[in-house]
């Protein structure tokens, strides 16, 4: 139930993957949340085509991954600007990307959200907002204009975010230099299984099979930028394919057609007062390497538990500043690597030579691992104080032996609660965490493995104890060969989960 005088604790603008994931995270913590979406229904457009390793881990941490695996297809390879990469299967329990359409992802997330009690209000577009010391009044443009009062508003409403504009948050970056068309169609005359990044003198094209009988066609044109409001049409997609391939392969029955470019922009701030941004509302970029949807879902998982802690009065508001501090550099790096990938797609002999050289480097294991870890986000290390090698990193999903039998670390996070994992049976550690037992779960176990993998291509000795945040990142650690720094543990517990409870 929302706080007195509020329609909801949190209003989320946008029912895409980021908004829905954030809503689920908040509901898991017991926060009352309402999602408003300007569209009357899900578009059904396939759009983004997959999820990388870290996003699969995040869903596994919540116990819902099997729903997605059942409707997708794992792929053994990835790419950097169309140049193939091989994923190291030893670095994650879910090392391979999952090919699954965005429309399917949204449907599954909305079903999960409904199970958790999330309210989704459609045909409700944010048209105004006014914030004060106690909350935000959100104006909605509906058939009958209405307002919602909430303690917090999160804009997950896409690259043209109304929330971002109304909050006065700048969106600096670089403009588009090319235009690509994309559509899901039937191609009865296609005589190849697929076509991948086939380069021509004035662009490139790809044809990828997503479902039996249906193909995703992507064509690109350089040094021509379409007007943002110009509609993308079936005729344009067909003409562009004929221009690049010499045929349309009998193209027919379009499910959806859209366009994109290589504009790259990022919100200067992810929070202004009681208004926050996540997903495409906070960052847009060239959709290379399949990173966009994944970054948004991971934004939601980083923000959700922090916002819930503040709403529930367990932590001070300044905890929310860590959301910007941790996630802004992540998206900044994505913009950087997608600008590089965009440059590598440009036609011409100079770029052809650059691609040949780049391709010759990718065959080296260290280069391949570095790029894979970057694209999958397995190498992210947040700026968290602490000396242990795992502090700031996502915790590996190591196998455990507990009093209840065999388990694994990510399964401990299904309830989206912090975990103090004690792998040595340390009485000092147990004594410290007792003061946070209303918020932090103490789990005693033993590691089944002597060493744990740390992407890219490294490993650490299994620790003696770890403090794991709800998003799966490590906030404190102790090694087996040293005594635990209980003062640092107490500081970490206070920093991330608020002061100890009163006696």
mmCIF file with all atom_site columns, N, CA and C in Angstrom, residues 47 383 431 452 498:
data_model
loop_
_atom_site.group_PDB
_atom_site.id
_atom_site.type_symbol
_atom_site.label_atom_id
_atom_site.label_alt_id
_atom_site.label_comp_id
_atom_site.label_asym_id
_atom_site.label_entity_id
_atom_site.label_seq_id
_atom_site.pdbx_PDB_ins_code
_atom_site.Cartn_x
_atom_site.Cartn_y
_atom_site.Cartn_z
_atom_site.occupancy
_atom_site.B_iso_or_equiv
_atom_site.pdbx_formal_charge
_atom_site.auth_seq_id
_atom_site.auth_comp_id
_atom_site.auth_asym_id
_atom_site.auth_atom_id
_atom_site.pdbx_PDB_model_num
ATOM 1  N N  . UNK A 1 47  ? 11.829 -5.734  -32.571 1.00 0.00 ? 47  UNK A N  1
ATOM 2  C CA . UNK A 1 47  ? 12.894 -4.822  -32.167 1.00 0.00 ? 47  UNK A CA 1
ATOM 3  C C  . UNK A 1 47  ? 14.133 -5.566  -31.680 1.00 0.00 ? 47  UNK A C  1
ATOM 4  N N  . UNK A 1 383 ? 32.494 1.274   -8.560  1.00 0.00 ? 383 UNK A N  1
ATOM 5  C CA . UNK A 1 383 ? 33.461 1.936   -7.667  1.00 0.00 ? 383 UNK A CA 1
ATOM 6  C C  . UNK A 1 383 ? 33.039 1.832   -6.206  1.00 0.00 ? 383 UNK A C  1
ATOM 7  N N  . UNK A 1 431 ? 28.009 -12.327 14.149  1.00 0.00 ? 431 UNK A N  1
ATOM 8  C CA . UNK A 1 431 ? 27.655 -11.386 15.201  1.00 0.00 ? 431 UNK A CA 1
ATOM 9  C C  . UNK A 1 431 ? 27.393 -9.989  14.631  1.00 0.00 ? 431 UNK A C  1
ATOM 10 N N  . UNK A 1 452 ? 37.250 -19.328 -8.246  1.00 0.00 ? 452 UNK A N  1
ATOM 11 C CA . UNK A 1 452 ? 36.077 -18.824 -8.949  1.00 0.00 ? 452 UNK A CA 1
ATOM 12 C C  . UNK A 1 452 ? 36.515 -17.989 -10.148 1.00 0.00 ? 452 UNK A C  1
ATOM 13 N N  . UNK A 1 498 ? 21.698 0.878   5.222   1.00 0.00 ? 498 UNK A N  1
ATOM 14 C CA . UNK A 1 498 ? 21.223 1.732   6.285   1.00 0.00 ? 498 UNK A CA 1
ATOM 15 C C  . UNK A 1 498 ? 21.803 1.377   7.642   1.00 0.00 ? 498 UNK A C  1
#
